Coordinates of C-alpha atoms and ligand atoms in Angstrom, one line a residue:
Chain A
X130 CA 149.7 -79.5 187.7
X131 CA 147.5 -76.6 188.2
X132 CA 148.3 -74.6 191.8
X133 CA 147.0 -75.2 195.0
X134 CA 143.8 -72.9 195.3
X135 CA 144.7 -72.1 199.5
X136 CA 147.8 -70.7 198.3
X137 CA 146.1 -67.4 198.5
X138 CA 145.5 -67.9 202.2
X139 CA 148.7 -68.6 203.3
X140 CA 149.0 -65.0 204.8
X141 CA 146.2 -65.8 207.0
X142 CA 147.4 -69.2 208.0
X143 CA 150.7 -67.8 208.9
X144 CA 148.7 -64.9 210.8
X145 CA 147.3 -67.4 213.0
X146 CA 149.5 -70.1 213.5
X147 CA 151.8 -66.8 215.0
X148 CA 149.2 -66.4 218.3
X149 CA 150.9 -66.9 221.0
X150 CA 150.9 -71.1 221.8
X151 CA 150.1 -70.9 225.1
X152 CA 147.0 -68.7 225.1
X153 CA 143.9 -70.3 224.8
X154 CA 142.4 -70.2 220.7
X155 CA 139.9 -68.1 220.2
X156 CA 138.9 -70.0 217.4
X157 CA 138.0 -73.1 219.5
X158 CA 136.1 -71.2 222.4
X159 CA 132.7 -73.9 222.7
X160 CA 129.9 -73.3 225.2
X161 CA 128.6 -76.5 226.4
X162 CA 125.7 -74.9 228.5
X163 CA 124.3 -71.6 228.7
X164 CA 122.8 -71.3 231.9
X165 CA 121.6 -68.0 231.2
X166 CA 121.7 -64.5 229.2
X167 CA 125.2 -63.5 230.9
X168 CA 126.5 -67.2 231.9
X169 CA 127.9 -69.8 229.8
X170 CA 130.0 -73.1 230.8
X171 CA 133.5 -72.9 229.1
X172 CA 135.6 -75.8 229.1
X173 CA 133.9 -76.7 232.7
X174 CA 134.1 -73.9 234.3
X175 CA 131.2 -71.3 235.0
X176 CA 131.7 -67.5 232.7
X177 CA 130.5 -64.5 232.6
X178 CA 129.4 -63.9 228.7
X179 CA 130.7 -60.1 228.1
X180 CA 131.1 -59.7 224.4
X181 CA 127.4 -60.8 223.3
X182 CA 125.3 -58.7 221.1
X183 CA 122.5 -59.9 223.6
X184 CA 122.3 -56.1 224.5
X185 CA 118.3 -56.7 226.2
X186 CA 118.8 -59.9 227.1
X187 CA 116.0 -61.0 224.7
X188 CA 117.7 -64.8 224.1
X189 CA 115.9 -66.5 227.4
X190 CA 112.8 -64.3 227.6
X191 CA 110.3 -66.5 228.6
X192 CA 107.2 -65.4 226.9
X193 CA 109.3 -65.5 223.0
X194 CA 110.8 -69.2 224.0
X195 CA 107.2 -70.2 224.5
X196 CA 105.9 -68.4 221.6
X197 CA 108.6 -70.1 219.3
X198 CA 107.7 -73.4 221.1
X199 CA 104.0 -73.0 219.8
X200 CA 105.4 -72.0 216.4
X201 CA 107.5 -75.6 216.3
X202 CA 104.2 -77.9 217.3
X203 CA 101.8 -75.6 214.8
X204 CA 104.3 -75.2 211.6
X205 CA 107.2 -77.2 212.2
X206 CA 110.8 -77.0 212.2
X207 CA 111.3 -75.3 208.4
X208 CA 110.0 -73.3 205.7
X209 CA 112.4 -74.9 202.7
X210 CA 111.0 -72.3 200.8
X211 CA 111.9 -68.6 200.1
X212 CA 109.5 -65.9 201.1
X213 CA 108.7 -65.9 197.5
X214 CA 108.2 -69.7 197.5
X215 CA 106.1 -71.4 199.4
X216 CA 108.2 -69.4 202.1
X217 CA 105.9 -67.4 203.7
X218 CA 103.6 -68.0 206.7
X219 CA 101.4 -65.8 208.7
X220 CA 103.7 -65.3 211.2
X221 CA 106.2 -63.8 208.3
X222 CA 103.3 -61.8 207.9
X223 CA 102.9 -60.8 211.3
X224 CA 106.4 -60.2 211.8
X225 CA 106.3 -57.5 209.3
X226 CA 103.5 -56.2 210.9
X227 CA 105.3 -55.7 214.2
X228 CA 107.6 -54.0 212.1
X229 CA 105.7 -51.6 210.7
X230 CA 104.7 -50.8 214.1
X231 CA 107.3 -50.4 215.8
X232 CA 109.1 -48.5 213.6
X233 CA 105.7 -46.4 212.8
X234 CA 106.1 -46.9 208.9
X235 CA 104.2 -47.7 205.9
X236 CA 106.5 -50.8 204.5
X237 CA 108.7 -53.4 206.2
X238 CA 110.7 -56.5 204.7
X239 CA 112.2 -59.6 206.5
X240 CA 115.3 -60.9 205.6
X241 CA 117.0 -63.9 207.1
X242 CA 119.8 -62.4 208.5
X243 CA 120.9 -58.8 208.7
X244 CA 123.5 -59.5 206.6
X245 CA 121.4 -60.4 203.9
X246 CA 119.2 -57.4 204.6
X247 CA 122.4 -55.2 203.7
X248 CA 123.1 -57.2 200.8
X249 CA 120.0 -57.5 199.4
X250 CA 118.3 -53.2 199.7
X251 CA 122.4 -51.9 199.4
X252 CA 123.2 -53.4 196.1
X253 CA 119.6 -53.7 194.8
X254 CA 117.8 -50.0 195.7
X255 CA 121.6 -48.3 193.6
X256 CA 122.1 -49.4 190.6
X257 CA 124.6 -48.7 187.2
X258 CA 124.9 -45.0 187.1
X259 CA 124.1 -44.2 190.8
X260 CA 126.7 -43.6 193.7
X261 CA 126.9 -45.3 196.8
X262 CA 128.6 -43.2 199.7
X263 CA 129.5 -45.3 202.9
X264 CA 131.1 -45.0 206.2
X265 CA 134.5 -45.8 205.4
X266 CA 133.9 -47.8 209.2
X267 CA 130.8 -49.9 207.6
X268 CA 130.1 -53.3 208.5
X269 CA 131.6 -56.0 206.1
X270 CA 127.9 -56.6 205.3
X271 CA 127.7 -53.2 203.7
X272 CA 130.8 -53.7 201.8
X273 CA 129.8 -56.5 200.4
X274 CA 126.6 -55.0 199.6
X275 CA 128.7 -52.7 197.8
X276 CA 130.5 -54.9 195.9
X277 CA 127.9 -57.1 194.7
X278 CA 125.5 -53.8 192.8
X279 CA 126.7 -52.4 190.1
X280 CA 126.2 -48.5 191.3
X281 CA 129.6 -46.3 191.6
X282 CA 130.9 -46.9 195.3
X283 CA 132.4 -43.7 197.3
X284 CA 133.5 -44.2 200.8
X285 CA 133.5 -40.8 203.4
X286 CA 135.7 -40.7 206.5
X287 CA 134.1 -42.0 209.5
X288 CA 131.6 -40.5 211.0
X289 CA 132.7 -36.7 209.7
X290 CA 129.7 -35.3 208.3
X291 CA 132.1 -32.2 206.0
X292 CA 134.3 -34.8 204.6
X293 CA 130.6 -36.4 203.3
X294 CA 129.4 -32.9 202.2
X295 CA 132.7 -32.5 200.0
X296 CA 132.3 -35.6 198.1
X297 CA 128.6 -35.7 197.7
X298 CA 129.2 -32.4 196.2
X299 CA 131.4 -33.5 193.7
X300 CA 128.5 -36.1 192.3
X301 CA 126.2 -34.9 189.3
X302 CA 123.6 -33.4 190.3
X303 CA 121.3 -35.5 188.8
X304 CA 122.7 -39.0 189.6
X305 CA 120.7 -41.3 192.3
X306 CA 122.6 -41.7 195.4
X307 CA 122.3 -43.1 198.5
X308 CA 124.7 -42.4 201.7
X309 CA 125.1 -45.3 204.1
X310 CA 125.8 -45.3 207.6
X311 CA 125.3 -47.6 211.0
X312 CA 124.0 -46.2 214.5
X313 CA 126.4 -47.3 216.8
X314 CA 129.8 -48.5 215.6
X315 CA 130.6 -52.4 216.6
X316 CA 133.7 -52.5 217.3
X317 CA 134.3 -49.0 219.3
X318 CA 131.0 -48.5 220.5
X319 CA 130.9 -44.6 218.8
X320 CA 127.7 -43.5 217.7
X321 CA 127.3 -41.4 214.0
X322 CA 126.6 -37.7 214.2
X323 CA 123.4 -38.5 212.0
X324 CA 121.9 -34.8 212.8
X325 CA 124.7 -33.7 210.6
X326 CA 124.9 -36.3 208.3
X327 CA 121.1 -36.4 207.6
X328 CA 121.7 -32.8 207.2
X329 CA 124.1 -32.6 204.7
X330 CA 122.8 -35.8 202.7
X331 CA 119.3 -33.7 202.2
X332 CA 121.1 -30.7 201.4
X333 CA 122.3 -32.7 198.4
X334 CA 119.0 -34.6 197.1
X335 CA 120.4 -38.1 198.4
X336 CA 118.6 -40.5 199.8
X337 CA 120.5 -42.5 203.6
X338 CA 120.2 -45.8 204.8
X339 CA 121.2 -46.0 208.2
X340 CA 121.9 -49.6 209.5
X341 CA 120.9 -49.7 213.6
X342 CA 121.9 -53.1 214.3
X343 CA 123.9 -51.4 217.3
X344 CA 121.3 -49.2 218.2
X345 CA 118.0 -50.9 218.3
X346 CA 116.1 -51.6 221.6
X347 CA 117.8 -49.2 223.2
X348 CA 118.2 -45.9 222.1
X349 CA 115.3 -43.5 221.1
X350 CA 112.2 -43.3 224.0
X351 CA 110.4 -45.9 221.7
X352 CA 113.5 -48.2 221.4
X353 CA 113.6 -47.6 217.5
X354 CA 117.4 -46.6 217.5
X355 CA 119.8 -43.6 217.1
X356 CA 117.6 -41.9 214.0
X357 CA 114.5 -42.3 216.7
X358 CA 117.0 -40.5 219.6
X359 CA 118.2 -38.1 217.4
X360 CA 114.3 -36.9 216.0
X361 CA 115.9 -37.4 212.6
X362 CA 113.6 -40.6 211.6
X363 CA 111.4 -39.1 209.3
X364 CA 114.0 -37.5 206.7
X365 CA 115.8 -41.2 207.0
X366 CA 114.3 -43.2 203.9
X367 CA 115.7 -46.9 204.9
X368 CA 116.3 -48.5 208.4
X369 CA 117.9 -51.4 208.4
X370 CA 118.3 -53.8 211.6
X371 CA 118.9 -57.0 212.7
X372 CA 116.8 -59.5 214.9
X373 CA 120.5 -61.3 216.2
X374 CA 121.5 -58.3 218.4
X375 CA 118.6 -56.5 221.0
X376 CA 115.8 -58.8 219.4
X377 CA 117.8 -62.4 220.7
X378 CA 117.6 -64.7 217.9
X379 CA 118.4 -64.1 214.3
X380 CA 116.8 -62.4 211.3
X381 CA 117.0 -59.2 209.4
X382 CA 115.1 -56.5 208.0
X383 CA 114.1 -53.3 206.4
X384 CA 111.6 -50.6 207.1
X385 CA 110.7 -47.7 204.6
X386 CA 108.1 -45.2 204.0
X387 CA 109.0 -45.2 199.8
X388 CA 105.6 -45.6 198.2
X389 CA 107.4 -47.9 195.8
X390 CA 109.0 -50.0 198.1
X391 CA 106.9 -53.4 198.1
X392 CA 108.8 -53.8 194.7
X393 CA 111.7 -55.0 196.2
X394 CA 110.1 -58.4 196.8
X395 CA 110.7 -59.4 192.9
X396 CA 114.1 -57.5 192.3
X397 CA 115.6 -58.4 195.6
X398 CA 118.1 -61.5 194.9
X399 CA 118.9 -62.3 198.9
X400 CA 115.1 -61.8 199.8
X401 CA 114.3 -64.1 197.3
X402 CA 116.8 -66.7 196.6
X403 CA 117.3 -68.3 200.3
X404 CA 114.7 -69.8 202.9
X405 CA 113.0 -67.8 204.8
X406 CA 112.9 -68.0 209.0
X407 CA 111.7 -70.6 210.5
X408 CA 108.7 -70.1 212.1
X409 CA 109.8 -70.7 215.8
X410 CA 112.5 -67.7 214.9
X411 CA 109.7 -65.9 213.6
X412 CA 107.2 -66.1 216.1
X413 CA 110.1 -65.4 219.4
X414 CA 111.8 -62.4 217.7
X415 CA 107.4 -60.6 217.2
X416 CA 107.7 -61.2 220.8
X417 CA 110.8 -59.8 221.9
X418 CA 110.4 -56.8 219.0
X419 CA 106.9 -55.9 221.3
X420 CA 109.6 -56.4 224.9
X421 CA 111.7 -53.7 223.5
X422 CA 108.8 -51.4 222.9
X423 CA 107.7 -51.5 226.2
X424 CA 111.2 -52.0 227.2
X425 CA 112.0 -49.1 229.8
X426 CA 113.4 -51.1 232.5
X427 CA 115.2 -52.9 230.7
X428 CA 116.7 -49.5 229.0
X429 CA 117.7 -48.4 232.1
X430 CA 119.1 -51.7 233.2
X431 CA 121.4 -51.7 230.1
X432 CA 122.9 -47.8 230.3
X433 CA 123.1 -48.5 234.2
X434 CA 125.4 -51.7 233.1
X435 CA 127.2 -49.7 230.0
X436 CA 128.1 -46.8 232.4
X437 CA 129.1 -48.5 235.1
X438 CA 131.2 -50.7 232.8
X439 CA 132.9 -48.1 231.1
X440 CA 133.7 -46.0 233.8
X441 CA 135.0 -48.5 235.9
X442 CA 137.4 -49.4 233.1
X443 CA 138.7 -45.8 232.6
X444 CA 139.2 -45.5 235.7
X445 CA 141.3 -48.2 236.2
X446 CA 143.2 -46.7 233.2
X447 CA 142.5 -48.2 230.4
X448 CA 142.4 -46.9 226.9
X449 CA 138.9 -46.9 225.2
X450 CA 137.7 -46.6 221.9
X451 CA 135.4 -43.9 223.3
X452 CA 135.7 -40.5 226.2
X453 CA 132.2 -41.8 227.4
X454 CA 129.4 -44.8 227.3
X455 CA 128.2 -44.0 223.7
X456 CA 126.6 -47.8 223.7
X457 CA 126.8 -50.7 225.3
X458 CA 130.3 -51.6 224.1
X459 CA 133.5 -50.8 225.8
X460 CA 135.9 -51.1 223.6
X461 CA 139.8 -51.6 225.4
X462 CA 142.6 -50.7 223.4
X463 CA 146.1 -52.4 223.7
X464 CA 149.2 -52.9 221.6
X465 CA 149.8 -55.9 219.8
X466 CA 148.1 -59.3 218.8
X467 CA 150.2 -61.2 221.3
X468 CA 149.2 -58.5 224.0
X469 CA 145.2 -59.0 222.7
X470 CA 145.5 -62.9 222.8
X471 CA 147.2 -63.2 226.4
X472 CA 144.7 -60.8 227.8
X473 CA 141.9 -62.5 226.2
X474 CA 143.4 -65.6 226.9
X475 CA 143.6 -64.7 230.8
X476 CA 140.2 -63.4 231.4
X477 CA 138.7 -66.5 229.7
X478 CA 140.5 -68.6 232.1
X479 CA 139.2 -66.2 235.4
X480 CA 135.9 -67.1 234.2
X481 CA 134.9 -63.7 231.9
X482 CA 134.5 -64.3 227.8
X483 CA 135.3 -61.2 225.8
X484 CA 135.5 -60.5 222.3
X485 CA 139.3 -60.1 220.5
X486 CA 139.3 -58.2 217.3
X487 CA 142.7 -57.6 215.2
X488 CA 142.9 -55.7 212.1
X489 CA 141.9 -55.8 209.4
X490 CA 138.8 -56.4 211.0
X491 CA 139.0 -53.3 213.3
X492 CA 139.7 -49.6 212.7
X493 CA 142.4 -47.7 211.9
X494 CA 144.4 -50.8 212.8
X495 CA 143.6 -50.8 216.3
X496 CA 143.8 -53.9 219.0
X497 CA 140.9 -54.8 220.5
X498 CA 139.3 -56.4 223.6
X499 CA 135.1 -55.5 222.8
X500 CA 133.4 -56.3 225.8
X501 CA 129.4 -55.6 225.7
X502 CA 126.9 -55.5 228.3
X503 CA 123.4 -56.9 228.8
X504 CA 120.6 -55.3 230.6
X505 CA 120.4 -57.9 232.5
X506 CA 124.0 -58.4 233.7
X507 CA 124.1 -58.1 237.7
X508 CA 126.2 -55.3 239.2
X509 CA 128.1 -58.1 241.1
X510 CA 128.8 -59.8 237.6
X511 CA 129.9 -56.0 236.6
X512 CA 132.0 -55.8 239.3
X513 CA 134.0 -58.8 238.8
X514 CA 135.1 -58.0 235.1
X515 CA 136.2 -55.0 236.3
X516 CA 138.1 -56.9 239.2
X517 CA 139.2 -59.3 236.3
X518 CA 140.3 -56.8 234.0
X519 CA 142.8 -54.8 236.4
X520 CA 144.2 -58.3 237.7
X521 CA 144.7 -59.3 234.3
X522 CA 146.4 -56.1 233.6
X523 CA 148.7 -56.1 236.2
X524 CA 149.3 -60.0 236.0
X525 CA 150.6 -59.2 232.5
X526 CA 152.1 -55.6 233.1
X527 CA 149.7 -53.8 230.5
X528 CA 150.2 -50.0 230.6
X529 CA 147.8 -48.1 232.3
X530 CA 147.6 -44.6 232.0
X531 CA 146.6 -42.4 235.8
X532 CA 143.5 -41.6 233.6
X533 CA 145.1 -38.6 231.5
X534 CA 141.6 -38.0 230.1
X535 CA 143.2 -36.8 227.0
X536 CA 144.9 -39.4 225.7
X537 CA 142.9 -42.2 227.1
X538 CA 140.7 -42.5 224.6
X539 CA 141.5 -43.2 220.4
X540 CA 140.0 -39.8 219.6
X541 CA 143.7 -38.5 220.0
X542 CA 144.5 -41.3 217.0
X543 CA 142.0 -39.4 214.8
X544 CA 143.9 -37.1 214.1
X545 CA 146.5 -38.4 212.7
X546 CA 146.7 -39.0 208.5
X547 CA 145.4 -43.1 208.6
X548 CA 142.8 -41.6 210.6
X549 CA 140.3 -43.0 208.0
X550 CA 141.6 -46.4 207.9
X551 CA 138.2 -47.9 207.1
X552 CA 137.1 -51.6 208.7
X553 CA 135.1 -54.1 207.0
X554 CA 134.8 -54.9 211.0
X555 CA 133.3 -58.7 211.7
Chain B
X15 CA 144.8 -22.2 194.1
X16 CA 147.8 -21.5 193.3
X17 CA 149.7 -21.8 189.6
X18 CA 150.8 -25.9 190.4
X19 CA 147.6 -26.9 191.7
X20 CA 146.0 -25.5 188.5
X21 CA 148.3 -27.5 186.1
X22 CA 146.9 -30.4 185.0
X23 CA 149.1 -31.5 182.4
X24 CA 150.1 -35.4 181.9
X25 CA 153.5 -34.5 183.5
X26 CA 152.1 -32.6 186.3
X27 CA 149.3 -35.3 187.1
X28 CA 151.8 -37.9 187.3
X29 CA 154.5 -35.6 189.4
X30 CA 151.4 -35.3 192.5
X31 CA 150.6 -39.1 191.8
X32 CA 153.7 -39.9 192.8
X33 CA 154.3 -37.4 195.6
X34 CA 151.2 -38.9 197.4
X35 CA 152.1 -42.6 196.6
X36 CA 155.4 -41.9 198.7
X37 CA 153.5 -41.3 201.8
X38 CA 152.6 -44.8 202.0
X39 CA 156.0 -46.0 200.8
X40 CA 156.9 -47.3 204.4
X41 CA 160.1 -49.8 203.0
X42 CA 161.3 -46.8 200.9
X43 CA 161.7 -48.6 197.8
X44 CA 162.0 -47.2 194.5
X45 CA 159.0 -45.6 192.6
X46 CA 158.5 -46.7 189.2
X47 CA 155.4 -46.9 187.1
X48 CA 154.7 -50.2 187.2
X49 CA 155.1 -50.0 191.3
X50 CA 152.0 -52.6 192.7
X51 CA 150.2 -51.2 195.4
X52 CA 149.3 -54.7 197.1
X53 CA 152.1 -56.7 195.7
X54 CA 155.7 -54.4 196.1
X55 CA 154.4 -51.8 198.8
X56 CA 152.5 -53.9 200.7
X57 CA 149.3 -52.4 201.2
X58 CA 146.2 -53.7 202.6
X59 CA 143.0 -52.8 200.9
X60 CA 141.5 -50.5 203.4
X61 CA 144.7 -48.2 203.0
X62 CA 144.4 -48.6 199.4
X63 CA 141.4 -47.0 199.7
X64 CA 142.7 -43.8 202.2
X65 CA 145.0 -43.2 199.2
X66 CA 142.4 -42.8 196.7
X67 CA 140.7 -40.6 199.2
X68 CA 143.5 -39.1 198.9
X69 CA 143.8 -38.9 195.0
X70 CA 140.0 -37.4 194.8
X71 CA 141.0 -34.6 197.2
X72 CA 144.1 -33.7 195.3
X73 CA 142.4 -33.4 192.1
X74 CA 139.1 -32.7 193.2
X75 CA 137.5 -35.5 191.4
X76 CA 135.4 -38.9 192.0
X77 CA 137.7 -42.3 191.7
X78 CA 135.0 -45.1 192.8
X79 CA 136.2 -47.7 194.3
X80 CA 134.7 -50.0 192.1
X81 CA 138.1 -49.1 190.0
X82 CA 140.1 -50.8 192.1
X83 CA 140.4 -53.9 191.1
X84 CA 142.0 -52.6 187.9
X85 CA 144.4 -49.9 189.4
X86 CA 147.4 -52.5 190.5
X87 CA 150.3 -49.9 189.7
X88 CA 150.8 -45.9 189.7
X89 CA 150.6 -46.1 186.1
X90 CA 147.1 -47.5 186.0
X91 CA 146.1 -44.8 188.7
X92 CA 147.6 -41.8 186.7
X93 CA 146.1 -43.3 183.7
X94 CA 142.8 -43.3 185.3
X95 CA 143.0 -39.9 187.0
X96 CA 144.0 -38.5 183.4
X97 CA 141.1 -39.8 181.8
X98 CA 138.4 -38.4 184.6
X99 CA 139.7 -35.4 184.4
X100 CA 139.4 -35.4 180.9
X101 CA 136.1 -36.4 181.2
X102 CA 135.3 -33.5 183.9
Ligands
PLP778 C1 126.4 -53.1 211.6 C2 125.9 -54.5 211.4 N1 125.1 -54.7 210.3 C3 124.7 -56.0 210.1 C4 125.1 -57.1 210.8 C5 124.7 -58.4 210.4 O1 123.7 -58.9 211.2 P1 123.3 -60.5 211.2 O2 124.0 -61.1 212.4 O3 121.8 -60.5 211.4 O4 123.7 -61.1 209.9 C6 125.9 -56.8 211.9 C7 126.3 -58.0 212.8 O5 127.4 -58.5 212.8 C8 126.4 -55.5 212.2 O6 127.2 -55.3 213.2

């Protein structure tokens, strides 16, 4: 008899089946109503939504619900075809156009998820004989990406710009290579030093991809991201984004000035072998994508929230994943799964739903609570998770430090040897 | 440099494999070539790849990571680093 193929998991079946029994599964979380951008009914009771991605608060805008609602009556529910199929409507079109506006380029391609937009330019615009150089933090999308081309893959430590220098300088000169790295960091909120790693990509002829799922809609004067903010957009030759974050419903996408670009359309395999958006999807996220250009308010609504948020926690002594409010995301560091799961487990039952993520999924092994803001959260709805969180902490005796500024953040962990410890985060 | 870093015979290559392998030998056991990364110390693939960050830095040379999937033992990894710097 041949073996059972879920052997292989049973690592990950023990892994789980070890949370603690009496904390709620994160696994099994279901919202049965979402009253709202920040409020969701849990198992019957009322909670404040604090690990979203719904950074602008784009998902009940009322002007891209109606314009998806027209898109239903006028073109139905589905393409069933891929953009290259019978998969492409004029509000693909249109979307693109947007695109191209927003971002102030000459090309722009939609993909249906960000994923897939990683996937699809990451292994497709490398090939055999060029190098791929990546955040040794990247998204699992990017590693995949990775994985599926068939260019030489190099990974840099995170985020440090001279450790990127000294292996792009031991590349042939002549070789194709493209560095890849994200905005903001997911899972502790840290933005990339892109001044210096634009800097020292150019220096070497390479060509950088920076991936601003974390950073769109709200960093930058025009909402473009952190290559926008930084004034670095114009020596950066692919953006990539997503529309499931700042944008509020789901999609991905690349923008490019390459005069060759358009070719991807026949050599990329995710572009073209999966259905395109629907058109309601379509026609909400060209509404929200023209929100977030005009979107100061609801900037400042955001880093008010993110500020506020983040101080209030540090204060209260908790380790963070950064000193300050890089982003939106707080992330809260503590010290074991079982630790992770009763805290999460706790605030779900006050009435606040967080995000838990456990290594391998995070960085350098860390345990986290990532809790993420929304411009349009309240100040009384940031209040009380602040109120939660130290109840919770005391409830289950959780460390806090009298704010020793030094070592209440993980940049002291950086230092050490498995600083590097890369994430194919979630 | 100094005279040890310069010597890159087969010996020496191995000798600094297996000094930076026992950095990551957390149970201690006992080095051999045929030691599996994954399988007898245990590590996860994202400190797989620290160590061949590690690797490249030593010998100043490129190990993708698309190698991986055939470098299960220290013998493969010397064998490998051998054979790029041979190629350098
Ligand atoms: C950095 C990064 N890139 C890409 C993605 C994928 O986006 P999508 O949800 O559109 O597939 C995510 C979201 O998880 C992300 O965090």
């Amino acid at each position: 008899m041949s073996k059972d193929l879920f052997d292989k998991f049973q690592a990950v079946i023990d892994q789980y089946s070890r949370l603690p029994a009496d904390a709620a599964d994160p696994f099994a979380v279901r919202m049965d109503e979402v009253l709202s951008q920040t409020e969701a009914v849990i198992d019957g009771q009322k909670t404040i939504l604090a690990g979203t991605n719904n950074y602008m608060g784009m998902t009940f805008d009322a002007d891209a619900i109606e314009a998806a609602r027209q898109a239903l009556t006028d073109f139905g529910t589905g393409t069933t075809g891929s953009r290259v199929l019978n998969g492409t409507y004029s509000g693909h079109q249109e979307l693109e156009d947007a695109l191209r506006d927003f971002y102030g380029t000459k090309h722009a391609m939609v993909f249906s998820t960000g994923y897939q937009a990683n996937l699809g330019i990451l292994s497709t615009v490398v090939g055999r004989g060029d190098y791929v150089i990546i955040d040794a933090d990247s998204h699992a999308s990017i590693y995949d990406a990775c994985a599926m081309g068939t260019a030489d893959i190099l990974r840099f430590r995170h985020n440090d710009a001279a450790d990127l220098d000294k292996r792009l300088g031991r590349l042939p000169e002549e070789a194709g290579k493209l560095v890849v790295v994200e905005g903001i960091y997911s899972m502790l909120g840290d933005r990339a030093p892109l001044k210096e790693i634009v800097a020292v990509t150019k220096k070497h002829g390479a060509a950088i991809a920076v991936d601003e799922a974390h950073s769109m809609g709200f960093c930058g004067d025009k909402g473009r991201g952190l290559a926008e903010q930084l004034g670095v957009e114009d020596q950066v030759d692919f953006i990539i984004g997503t529309f499931s974050k700042s944008v509020g419903t789901v999609g991905g996408f690349c923008v490019s000035n390459h005069p060759k670009f358009e070719v991807l359309r026949l050599v990329c395999r995710p572009y073209m072998f999966t259905a395109s958006l629907p058109p309601s999807v379509v026609a909400s996220a060209k509404v929200a994508i023209g929100k977030l250009r005009h979107g100061s308010n609801l900037k400042d609504a955001l880093w008010d929230n993110a500020t506020k948020l983040h101080a209030g926690l540090k204060a209260a002594g908790f380790r963070l994943g950064t000193k300050s409010a890089e982003s939106p995301i707080a992330a809260i560091i503590l010290d074991d799964t079982e630790q992770v799961t009763r805290f999460w487990s706790a605030l779900l039952r006050a009435g606040v739903y967080v995000n838990m993520a456990l290594p391998p999924a995070t960085p350098q092994g860390l345990f986290l609570l990532r809790c993420s803001v929304c411009a349009s959260h309240t100040p009384e709805q940031i209040e009380r998770i602040l109120t939660l969180f130290e109840e919770v902490a005391k409830k289950l005796g959780v460390a806090l430090s009298e704010t020793l500024p030094s070592d209440a953040d993980a940049k002291t962990k950086e230092t050490q040897p498995k600083s590097d410890a890369a994430a194919a985060t979630a | 440099m100094t005279e040890k870093e310069l010597d890159l015979s087969h010996e020496s290559i191995r000798e600094r494999i297996y000094v930076l392998v026992t950095s990551y030998n957390k149970k201690s056991i006992t080095l051999h070539p045929e030691t599996t990364f994954s399988g007898d110390l245990e590590l996860d693939s994202l400190t797989v790849m620290d160590m061949v960050a590690m690797i490249e830095d030593e010998f100043d040379i490129v190990l993708p990571l698309n190698l991986l999937p055939d470098l299960e033992t220290i013998q493969q990894v010397a064998d490998a680093v051998e054979k790029i710097i041979g190629e350098k």
